[in-house]
Short mmCIF file of C-alpha atoms and ligand atoms in Angstrom, two decimals:
data_model
loop_
_atom_site.label_atom_id
_atom_site.label_comp_id
_atom_site.label_asym_id
_atom_site.label_seq_id
_atom_site.Cartn_x
_atom_site.Cartn_y
_atom_site.Cartn_z
CA MET A 1 -123.11 92.24 51.06
CA SER A 2 -123.55 95.90 51.91
CA GLU A 3 -120.81 98.15 53.27
CA LEU A 4 -122.64 98.10 56.58
CA ALA A 5 -122.34 94.37 57.15
CA TYR A 6 -119.45 92.74 59.03
CA LYS A 7 -117.41 90.30 57.00
CA ARG A 8 -114.24 88.40 57.79
CA THR A 9 -111.29 88.80 55.41
CA ASN A 10 -109.38 85.84 54.05
CA VAL A 11 -105.73 86.91 54.09
CA TYR A 12 -104.81 84.65 51.17
CA GLU A 13 -107.66 86.14 49.12
CA ILE A 14 -106.40 89.71 49.40
CA ALA A 15 -102.63 89.18 49.73
CA ASP A 16 -100.49 90.63 46.95
CA GLU A 17 -97.17 89.11 45.93
CA LYS A 18 -95.25 91.15 48.50
CA LEU A 19 -97.47 90.12 51.41
CA MET A 20 -97.41 86.48 50.31
CA LYS A 21 -93.62 86.56 50.34
CA GLU A 22 -93.56 88.15 53.80
CA ILE A 23 -95.99 85.53 55.14
CA PHE A 24 -94.00 82.62 53.75
CA ASP A 25 -90.58 84.01 54.72
CA TYR A 26 -91.71 84.73 58.29
CA ALA A 27 -92.96 81.15 58.65
CA GLU A 28 -89.48 79.75 57.96
CA GLY A 29 -88.05 81.39 61.09
CA TYR A 30 -91.00 80.15 63.12
CA LYS A 31 -90.41 76.55 62.03
CA VAL A 32 -86.83 76.74 63.30
CA PHE A 33 -88.11 77.98 66.67
CA LEU A 34 -90.67 75.13 66.78
CA ASP A 35 -88.03 72.47 66.17
CA GLU A 36 -85.47 73.93 68.57
CA GLY A 37 -87.81 74.94 71.37
CA LYS A 38 -90.13 72.02 72.09
CA THR A 39 -90.12 72.45 75.86
CA GLU A 40 -90.38 75.58 78.01
CA ARG A 41 -86.69 75.26 78.91
CA GLU A 42 -85.61 75.10 75.27
CA ALA A 43 -88.01 77.83 74.13
CA CYS A 44 -86.87 80.07 77.00
CA ALA A 45 -83.19 79.55 76.15
CA TRP A 46 -83.84 80.14 72.45
CA ALA A 47 -85.77 83.38 72.99
CA LYS A 48 -83.18 84.55 75.52
CA ALA A 49 -80.38 84.01 73.00
CA GLN A 50 -82.35 86.12 70.49
CA ALA A 51 -82.86 88.80 73.14
CA VAL A 52 -79.13 88.92 73.89
CA LYS A 53 -78.41 89.27 70.15
CA ASN A 54 -80.84 92.20 70.15
CA GLY A 55 -79.03 93.97 72.96
CA TYR A 56 -81.06 92.81 75.98
CA LYS A 57 -79.15 92.62 79.28
CA PRO A 58 -79.96 90.49 82.34
CA TYR A 59 -82.06 92.24 84.99
CA LYS A 60 -81.46 91.86 88.73
CA PHE A 61 -84.08 92.84 91.31
CA GLY A 62 -83.03 96.10 92.98
CA GLN A 63 -81.57 97.46 89.77
CA LYS A 64 -82.93 100.85 88.67
CA LEU A 65 -84.36 100.91 85.16
CA ASN A 66 -83.84 103.89 82.88
CA LYS A 67 -85.52 105.07 79.70
CA GLY A 68 -84.16 103.15 76.75
CA ASP A 69 -83.12 100.10 78.81
CA LYS A 70 -83.64 96.68 77.27
CA VAL A 71 -83.54 93.91 79.86
CA TYR A 72 -84.59 90.31 80.32
CA TYR A 73 -85.42 88.33 83.43
CA ASP A 74 -84.84 84.61 83.11
CA ASN A 75 -87.03 82.93 85.72
CA ARG A 76 -85.51 79.52 86.45
CA GLY A 77 -84.79 78.85 82.79
CA LYS A 78 -88.48 78.19 82.11
CA ASN A 79 -90.15 81.58 82.04
CA LEU A 80 -88.77 84.70 80.34
CA TYR A 81 -89.64 88.36 80.78
CA LEU A 82 -88.42 90.88 78.20
CA ILE A 83 -88.73 94.55 79.09
CA LYS A 84 -87.99 97.62 76.99
CA VAL A 85 -88.37 100.94 78.79
CA GLY A 86 -89.96 103.71 76.70
CA ASN A 87 -89.94 107.49 76.92
CA ALA A 88 -93.54 107.93 78.04
CA ASP A 89 -94.36 108.47 81.72
CA VAL A 90 -95.11 104.94 83.01
CA ALA A 91 -97.63 106.30 85.54
CA GLU A 92 -99.64 107.79 82.65
CA ASP A 93 -98.94 105.34 79.85
CA GLY A 94 -98.53 102.12 81.80
CA VAL A 95 -96.87 99.09 80.23
CA ARG A 96 -97.83 97.39 76.97
CA ILE A 97 -97.77 93.70 77.82
CA ILE A 98 -97.92 90.66 75.55
CA ALA A 99 -98.17 87.41 77.52
CA SER A 100 -97.95 84.02 75.84
CA HIS A 101 -96.89 80.61 77.11
CA ILE A 102 -94.12 78.24 76.08
CA ASP A 103 -95.21 75.01 77.80
CA SER A 104 -97.26 72.50 75.79
CA PRO A 105 -99.12 69.29 76.60
CA ARG A 106 -96.75 66.32 76.76
CA ILE A 107 -95.92 63.19 78.73
CA ASP A 108 -93.70 63.58 81.81
CA LEU A 109 -91.69 60.80 83.42
CA LYS A 110 -92.59 60.01 87.01
CA GLN A 111 -89.86 60.38 89.67
CA VAL A 112 -89.34 56.60 89.98
CA PRO A 113 -89.99 55.69 86.36
CA LEU A 114 -87.97 52.59 85.48
CA TYR A 115 -89.34 49.07 85.59
CA GLU A 116 -89.21 45.86 83.66
CA SER A 117 -92.10 43.66 82.65
CA ASP A 118 -91.69 40.31 80.87
CA GLY A 119 -88.38 41.25 79.30
CA ILE A 120 -89.25 44.82 78.27
CA ALA A 121 -87.96 47.91 80.09
CA PHE A 122 -90.45 50.74 80.48
CA ALA A 123 -90.85 54.14 82.12
CA LYS A 124 -93.94 55.20 84.06
CA THR A 125 -95.37 58.60 83.15
CA HIS A 126 -97.85 61.23 84.25
CA TYR A 127 -99.17 63.29 81.35
CA TYR A 128 -98.96 67.10 81.47
CA GLY A 129 -101.87 69.25 80.33
CA GLY A 130 -105.12 68.29 78.66
CA LEU A 131 -104.39 65.63 76.12
CA ARG A 132 -106.41 62.96 74.37
CA LYS A 133 -104.44 59.94 75.46
CA TYR A 134 -105.22 57.74 72.46
CA GLN A 135 -103.48 60.27 70.17
CA TRP A 136 -100.14 59.78 71.92
CA THR A 137 -99.74 56.05 71.30
CA THR A 138 -97.73 54.68 68.34
CA VAL A 139 -96.01 57.96 67.52
CA PRO A 140 -92.23 58.56 67.75
CA LEU A 141 -91.41 60.41 70.97
CA ALA A 142 -88.26 62.31 71.95
CA LEU A 143 -87.01 62.69 75.51
CA HIS A 144 -86.31 66.27 76.60
CA GLY A 145 -85.56 67.85 79.94
CA ALA A 146 -83.13 68.32 82.77
CA VAL A 147 -81.60 66.14 85.46
CA ALA A 148 -80.29 67.83 88.61
CA LEU A 149 -77.39 65.63 89.72
CA LYS A 150 -76.27 65.38 93.31
CA ASN A 151 -72.97 67.09 92.52
CA GLY A 152 -74.89 70.27 91.69
CA THR A 153 -74.61 70.05 87.93
CA VAL A 154 -77.65 69.93 85.68
CA LEU A 155 -77.70 67.55 82.78
CA ASN A 156 -79.66 68.79 79.77
CA VAL A 157 -81.34 65.95 77.93
CA LYS A 158 -82.50 65.87 74.30
CA ILE A 159 -82.69 62.43 72.74
CA GLY A 160 -84.70 61.61 69.66
CA GLU A 161 -84.37 64.80 67.61
CA ASP A 162 -81.15 63.98 65.79
CA GLU A 163 -81.50 61.90 62.62
CA ASN A 164 -79.36 59.15 64.24
CA ASP A 165 -80.97 59.21 67.69
CA PRO A 166 -83.30 56.47 68.86
CA VAL A 167 -86.86 57.53 69.71
CA PHE A 168 -89.31 56.30 72.36
CA TYR A 169 -92.73 54.79 72.06
CA ILE A 170 -96.10 54.02 73.64
CA SER A 171 -97.76 50.89 72.27
CA ASP A 172 -101.39 50.25 71.39
CA LEU A 173 -103.37 47.16 70.44
CA LEU A 174 -103.42 45.72 66.96
CA PRO A 175 -106.85 45.89 65.29
CA HIS A 176 -107.03 42.10 65.21
CA LEU A 177 -107.19 41.96 69.00
CA ALA A 178 -108.82 45.28 69.77
CA GLN A 179 -112.46 44.21 69.73
CA LYS A 180 -112.95 44.87 73.45
CA GLN A 181 -110.96 48.12 73.41
CA ASN A 182 -112.90 49.34 70.36
CA ALA A 183 -116.13 49.08 72.34
CA LYS A 184 -114.82 51.56 74.95
CA THR A 185 -115.16 55.32 74.59
CA LEU A 186 -112.18 57.24 73.18
CA GLY A 187 -111.62 58.74 76.60
CA GLU A 188 -111.50 55.36 78.32
CA ALA A 189 -109.68 53.28 75.73
CA ILE A 190 -106.20 54.34 76.91
CA GLU A 191 -105.67 54.82 80.63
CA GLY A 192 -103.31 57.33 82.24
CA GLU A 193 -101.32 54.51 83.83
CA GLY A 194 -101.19 52.83 80.44
CA LEU A 195 -98.95 55.52 78.91
CA ASN A 196 -95.78 53.52 79.58
CA ILE A 197 -92.70 54.35 77.54
CA TRP A 198 -90.76 51.62 75.74
CA LEU A 199 -87.10 51.93 76.71
CA GLY A 200 -85.25 48.69 75.95
CA ASN A 201 -85.22 44.98 75.30
CA ILE A 202 -81.61 43.72 75.68
CA PRO A 203 -80.74 42.01 79.01
CA TYR A 204 -77.41 42.66 80.76
CA THR A 205 -75.96 39.20 80.09
CA ALA A 206 -72.49 40.15 81.39
CA ALA A 207 -73.82 40.50 84.97
CA GLU A 208 -72.15 38.28 87.61
CA ASN A 209 -75.37 37.62 89.47
CA GLU A 210 -78.14 35.82 87.69
CA LYS A 211 -80.68 38.25 89.14
CA ASP A 212 -78.90 41.24 87.52
CA LYS A 213 -79.16 39.80 84.00
CA THR A 214 -82.10 42.05 83.30
CA VAL A 215 -83.05 44.60 80.68
CA LYS A 216 -83.44 47.24 83.37
CA GLU A 217 -79.88 46.56 84.59
CA ASN A 218 -78.61 46.95 81.03
CA LEU A 219 -80.47 50.24 80.81
CA LEU A 220 -78.90 51.47 84.04
CA LYS A 221 -75.45 50.57 82.64
CA ILE A 222 -76.16 52.56 79.45
CA LEU A 223 -77.45 55.57 81.42
CA HIS A 224 -74.36 55.45 83.62
CA GLU A 225 -71.86 55.10 80.78
CA LYS A 226 -73.46 57.68 78.52
CA TYR A 227 -74.75 60.25 81.01
CA GLY A 228 -73.10 59.44 84.34
CA MET A 229 -76.58 58.85 85.79
CA GLU A 230 -77.82 56.42 88.41
CA GLU A 231 -81.43 55.46 88.99
CA ALA A 232 -81.89 57.85 91.94
CA ASP A 233 -81.09 60.79 89.64
CA PHE A 234 -84.59 60.48 88.18
CA LEU A 235 -85.83 61.67 91.58
CA SER A 236 -84.51 65.15 90.81
CA ALA A 237 -85.30 65.27 87.12
CA GLU A 238 -87.85 66.91 84.83
CA LEU A 239 -88.01 64.67 81.80
CA SER A 240 -90.70 64.89 79.17
CA LEU A 241 -91.68 62.91 76.13
CA VAL A 242 -92.63 65.12 73.21
CA PRO A 243 -93.41 64.16 69.61
CA ALA A 244 -90.20 63.60 67.63
CA PHE A 245 -91.70 65.14 64.48
CA LYS A 246 -90.29 68.23 62.81
CA ALA A 247 -92.43 71.17 61.70
CA LYS A 248 -93.53 70.78 58.08
CA ASP A 249 -95.67 72.64 55.55
CA ILE A 250 -99.06 71.01 55.06
CA GLY A 251 -100.83 70.63 51.71
CA PHE A 252 -99.84 71.20 48.08
CA ASP A 253 -100.01 74.99 48.42
CA ARG A 254 -98.02 75.04 51.69
CA ALA A 255 -100.54 77.45 53.27
CA LEU A 256 -100.46 75.64 56.62
CA ILE A 257 -97.83 74.34 59.07
CA GLY A 258 -98.04 71.10 60.99
CA ALA A 259 -95.99 70.84 64.19
CA TYR A 260 -95.93 69.88 67.82
CA GLY A 261 -96.62 72.74 70.23
CA HIS A 262 -98.15 75.51 68.11
CA ASP A 263 -100.10 76.10 71.34
CA ASP A 264 -98.61 78.47 72.27
CA ARG A 265 -95.37 78.95 70.39
CA VAL A 266 -97.44 80.36 67.51
CA CYS A 267 -98.07 83.38 69.77
CA SER A 268 -94.71 83.36 71.59
CA TYR A 269 -92.65 83.67 68.41
CA PRO A 270 -94.62 86.67 67.07
CA ALA A 271 -94.47 88.24 70.57
CA PHE A 272 -90.69 88.36 70.87
CA THR A 273 -89.97 88.94 67.17
CA ALA A 274 -92.45 91.85 67.13
CA LEU A 275 -90.61 93.28 70.14
CA PHE A 276 -87.22 92.99 68.44
CA ASP A 277 -88.48 94.26 65.08
CA THR A 278 -90.50 97.25 66.30
CA PRO A 279 -88.47 100.38 66.95
CA THR A 280 -90.60 101.47 69.90
CA ASP A 281 -89.38 104.27 72.06
CA GLU A 282 -92.71 105.63 73.26
CA HIS A 283 -94.31 102.84 75.31
CA THR A 284 -92.66 100.72 77.95
CA VAL A 285 -93.26 97.17 76.79
CA MET A 286 -93.07 93.73 78.37
CA VAL A 287 -93.19 90.38 76.63
CA VAL A 288 -93.88 87.39 78.89
CA LEU A 289 -93.14 83.82 77.90
CA ALA A 290 -94.90 81.93 80.66
CA ASP A 291 -94.65 78.33 81.82
CA LYS A 292 -97.32 76.08 83.38
CA GLU A 293 -100.29 77.57 81.48
CA GLU A 294 -101.38 74.09 80.50
CA ILE A 295 -101.79 73.07 84.14
CA GLY A 296 -103.36 76.26 85.48
CA SER A 297 -100.52 78.82 85.47
CA GLU A 298 -99.42 77.60 88.90
CA GLY A 299 -96.00 77.53 90.54
CA THR A 300 -92.94 79.76 90.43
CA THR A 301 -92.80 79.89 86.64
CA GLY A 302 -96.55 80.22 85.95
CA MET A 303 -98.39 83.47 85.31
CA GLN A 304 -99.92 83.43 88.81
CA CYS A 305 -96.46 83.83 90.39
CA ALA A 306 -95.79 87.18 92.11
CA ILE A 307 -92.77 87.71 89.86
CA PHE A 308 -95.03 89.37 87.29
CA THR A 309 -96.18 92.11 89.67
CA ASP A 310 -92.69 92.26 91.20
CA LEU A 311 -91.35 93.30 87.81
CA ILE A 312 -94.13 95.86 87.32
CA ASP A 313 -93.25 97.16 90.80
CA ALA A 314 -89.59 97.37 89.75
CA ILE A 315 -90.54 99.51 86.75
CA ALA A 316 -92.71 101.77 88.95
CA THR A 317 -90.04 102.11 91.65
CA SER A 318 -87.42 103.06 89.04
CA PHE A 319 -89.47 106.14 88.16
CA ASN A 320 -90.76 106.91 91.66
CA VAL A 321 -94.38 106.21 90.79
CA THR A 322 -96.82 103.74 92.31
CA SER A 323 -97.25 100.27 90.90
CA ALA A 324 -101.03 100.80 91.13
CA ALA A 325 -100.82 103.75 88.73
CA VAL A 326 -98.67 101.80 86.29
CA ARG A 327 -101.01 98.81 86.34
CA ALA A 328 -104.17 100.93 86.06
CA ASN A 329 -102.85 102.39 82.79
CA SER A 330 -101.31 99.21 81.37
CA LYS A 331 -102.74 97.21 78.50
CA CYS A 332 -102.25 93.52 77.89
CA LEU A 333 -102.68 91.11 75.05
CA SER A 334 -103.04 87.61 76.44
CA ALA A 335 -101.59 85.85 73.44
CA ASP A 336 -102.94 82.35 73.23
CA VAL A 337 -104.43 80.10 70.59
CA ASN A 338 -108.06 79.41 69.81
CA ALA A 339 -109.79 76.48 68.14
CA ALA A 340 -109.84 76.95 64.37
CA TYR A 341 -113.00 76.06 62.48
CA ASP A 342 -112.63 72.54 61.08
CA PRO A 343 -115.33 71.55 58.53
CA ASN A 344 -114.87 67.92 59.61
CA TYR A 345 -116.05 68.76 63.13
CA ALA A 346 -118.32 71.72 62.40
CA GLU A 347 -120.87 70.60 64.99
CA VAL A 348 -118.80 71.78 67.98
CA LEU A 349 -118.33 75.35 66.68
CA GLU A 350 -120.85 78.09 66.17
CA LYS A 351 -120.26 79.40 62.66
CA LEU A 352 -120.80 83.11 63.25
CA ASN A 353 -118.37 83.20 66.16
CA ALA A 354 -115.67 80.71 65.27
CA THR A 355 -112.05 81.52 64.41
CA TYR A 356 -111.36 80.67 60.77
CA LEU A 357 -108.03 79.56 59.34
CA SER A 358 -106.23 82.24 57.30
CA HIS A 359 -108.67 84.97 58.37
CA GLY A 360 -106.14 86.72 60.59
CA ALA A 361 -105.39 87.12 64.27
CA GLY A 362 -108.29 85.89 66.42
CA VAL A 363 -109.50 88.16 69.20
CA THR A 364 -111.43 86.39 71.94
CA LYS A 365 -113.34 88.76 74.20
CA PHE A 366 -114.13 86.04 76.72
CA THR A 367 -113.21 82.42 77.29
CA GLY A 368 -114.59 80.22 80.04
CA ALA A 369 -117.22 77.51 79.94
CA ARG A 370 -120.90 77.19 80.90
CA GLY A 371 -122.00 80.81 81.07
CA LYS A 372 -118.54 82.41 80.62
CA SER A 373 -117.52 80.92 83.97
CA GLY A 374 -113.84 81.50 84.75
CA SER A 375 -113.42 84.16 82.06
CA SER A 376 -112.19 87.72 82.52
CA ASP A 377 -114.40 89.08 79.66
CA ALA A 378 -112.65 92.20 78.31
CA ASP A 379 -114.46 95.57 78.25
CA ALA A 380 -116.12 96.74 75.03
CA GLU A 381 -113.99 99.91 75.34
CA TYR A 382 -110.79 97.89 75.28
CA VAL A 383 -111.98 95.87 72.28
CA GLY A 384 -112.85 99.20 70.65
CA PHE A 385 -109.34 100.52 71.28
CA LEU A 386 -107.79 97.44 69.66
CA ARG A 387 -110.27 97.43 66.79
CA LYS A 388 -109.21 100.92 65.80
CA LEU A 389 -105.52 100.17 66.35
CA PHE A 390 -105.57 97.03 64.18
CA ASP A 391 -107.74 98.55 61.43
CA ASP A 392 -105.59 101.71 61.29
CA ASN A 393 -102.49 99.57 60.89
CA GLY A 394 -103.92 97.24 58.25
CA VAL A 395 -103.91 94.19 60.51
CA ILE A 396 -106.32 91.48 59.41
CA TRP A 397 -108.08 90.14 62.45
CA GLN A 398 -111.28 88.35 63.39
CA THR A 399 -113.17 87.48 66.50
CA GLY A 400 -113.80 83.96 67.71
CA GLU A 401 -115.08 81.93 70.62
CA LEU A 402 -113.79 78.56 71.70
CA GLY A 403 -116.68 76.35 70.64
CA LYS A 404 -120.42 76.39 70.99
CA VAL A 405 -122.03 77.49 74.24
CA ASP A 406 -122.07 74.63 76.76
CA VAL A 407 -120.08 72.30 74.49
CA GLY A 408 -116.81 72.84 76.31
CA GLY A 409 -114.47 75.74 76.88
CA GLY A 410 -111.06 76.69 78.10
CA GLY A 411 -108.98 79.26 79.93
CA THR A 412 -105.81 81.28 79.41
CA VAL A 413 -103.53 83.53 81.45
CA ALA A 414 -105.83 86.51 80.75
CA LYS A 415 -107.71 86.35 84.04
CA TYR A 416 -104.56 86.38 86.17
CA ILE A 417 -103.33 89.57 84.49
CA ALA A 418 -106.77 91.22 84.45
CA LYS A 419 -106.94 90.57 88.22
CA MET A 420 -104.00 92.98 88.63
CA ASN A 421 -106.22 95.78 87.28
CA ILE A 422 -104.75 95.59 83.78
CA ASP A 423 -106.98 95.72 80.67
CA THR A 424 -106.47 92.30 79.11
CA ILE A 425 -107.89 90.43 76.15
CA ASP A 426 -107.09 87.16 74.44
CA ILE A 427 -105.70 87.25 70.95
CA GLY A 428 -104.27 84.30 69.13
CA VAL A 429 -104.02 82.05 66.15
CA GLY A 430 -106.60 79.43 65.25
CA VAL A 431 -105.29 75.88 65.71
CA VAL A 432 -106.65 72.68 64.19
CA SER A 433 -106.35 69.55 66.38
CA MET A 434 -105.18 71.60 69.37
CA HIS A 435 -103.20 69.61 71.98
CA ALA A 436 -102.61 66.73 69.54
CA PRO A 437 -99.05 65.55 68.91
CA TYR A 438 -99.20 67.31 65.55
CA GLU A 439 -101.25 70.53 65.39
CA VAL A 440 -101.99 72.71 62.37
CA ILE A 441 -102.00 76.49 61.90
CA SER A 442 -102.09 78.92 58.96
CA LYS A 443 -98.98 80.86 57.96
CA ALA A 444 -101.22 83.84 57.19
CA ASP A 445 -102.61 83.89 60.73
CA LEU A 446 -99.12 83.60 62.22
CA TYR A 447 -98.03 86.64 60.23
CA GLU A 448 -101.14 88.70 61.04
CA GLU A 449 -100.59 87.92 64.73
CA TYR A 450 -97.08 89.34 64.35
CA LEU A 451 -98.46 92.45 62.62
CA ALA A 452 -101.06 92.86 65.38
CA PHE A 453 -98.32 92.76 68.03
CA ARG A 454 -96.20 95.26 66.10
CA ALA A 455 -99.16 97.65 65.96
CA PHE A 456 -99.74 97.20 69.70
CA LEU A 457 -96.12 97.88 70.65
CA LYS A 458 -95.51 100.76 68.26
MN1 MN B 501 -102.51 77.86 75.09
MN1 MN B 502 -103.34 74.70 75.53
#
């Protein structure tokens, strides 16, 4: 191929011994984050603890920010903002923003979840985010979340991650009796109301009343003894079932990582580690770990919440400049995953414009579906700026769309930030089996994403 032609670079093809070591070492820290931060609450707490270690102090609205300040804003324990104030004039230089999300598809308990059916205790659920329901049956599930008790205390729950913990379960039919189910489409085979969690099977035989000798009663006794809970406490709880698997290397050569929730921890981890590792003093930078992306970035902890612009306003006010000027000169990387090319399902991706595993950070100019609908479509000029920045800093990157035209599509937080008059583009890591209980990414892409963020913040 001539010098004039565009060609993707396979990171593993060109990596020397030093780069290979960096890629593999960096992945070890990421795997710890994956295992310890499976929900937005846990990921937020984990990143916050790292921020504190790196000298970040809590920010309160009304507080004046000064050059050199490193602050964090913990929004309800589910959404974290990290801000480092640089030397440049924020009205001229704006803010360098990296926004990723820390919520992932999962199965949430309903508010009145407990019931018993023919001697088995179950919990009713409502799934969170876009998931293929059949994938979530017959896998070990762990229960994570928080219960707000009436006495004002909040009980943090994490059951199923410890080697000795029990796990939870959603059943499916045995092949011998699945003839009718097999004839249904994948989308219809498992119903939303069929995702019932197995909780127990031992009746409370010690009960005085015959009618209390139930499995559910036994369960209530256990919950009360172990956690001080009563059934009504589920009313004010956020409890989620997530896969109980740990992150593991995939394949003989260990090039890939399998884990729950790469989407979008594979961008969140590089975002905050790049911030901590990059000695920036020029730009003012902001790293956002958002919640609720998987259900439309809604609510107080989603990217559509006013808190984002409130914090930009706070930066502007601190230096007596307008928020409009700061936003007009800001630049944002909307850090979210893309679909990685999978030779087993090549028909849904268009080969020239797919994101390939181990070919570096994937820049996505536009998302959307059916004629780019719902996409913010970044300017060519902004892509040009990043292209030069990444190439000058030796970052290996590629461009990729989410699937063939009219096959499907997706969205990210990009459009909500772009709406604030901030240049924004999606950049992320290619994921195989996105939104499945166990997703796969390349260690090389994870590391190149980190290098891309370092170049952006520098
Ligand atoms: Mn995502
Ligand atoms: Mn997603």
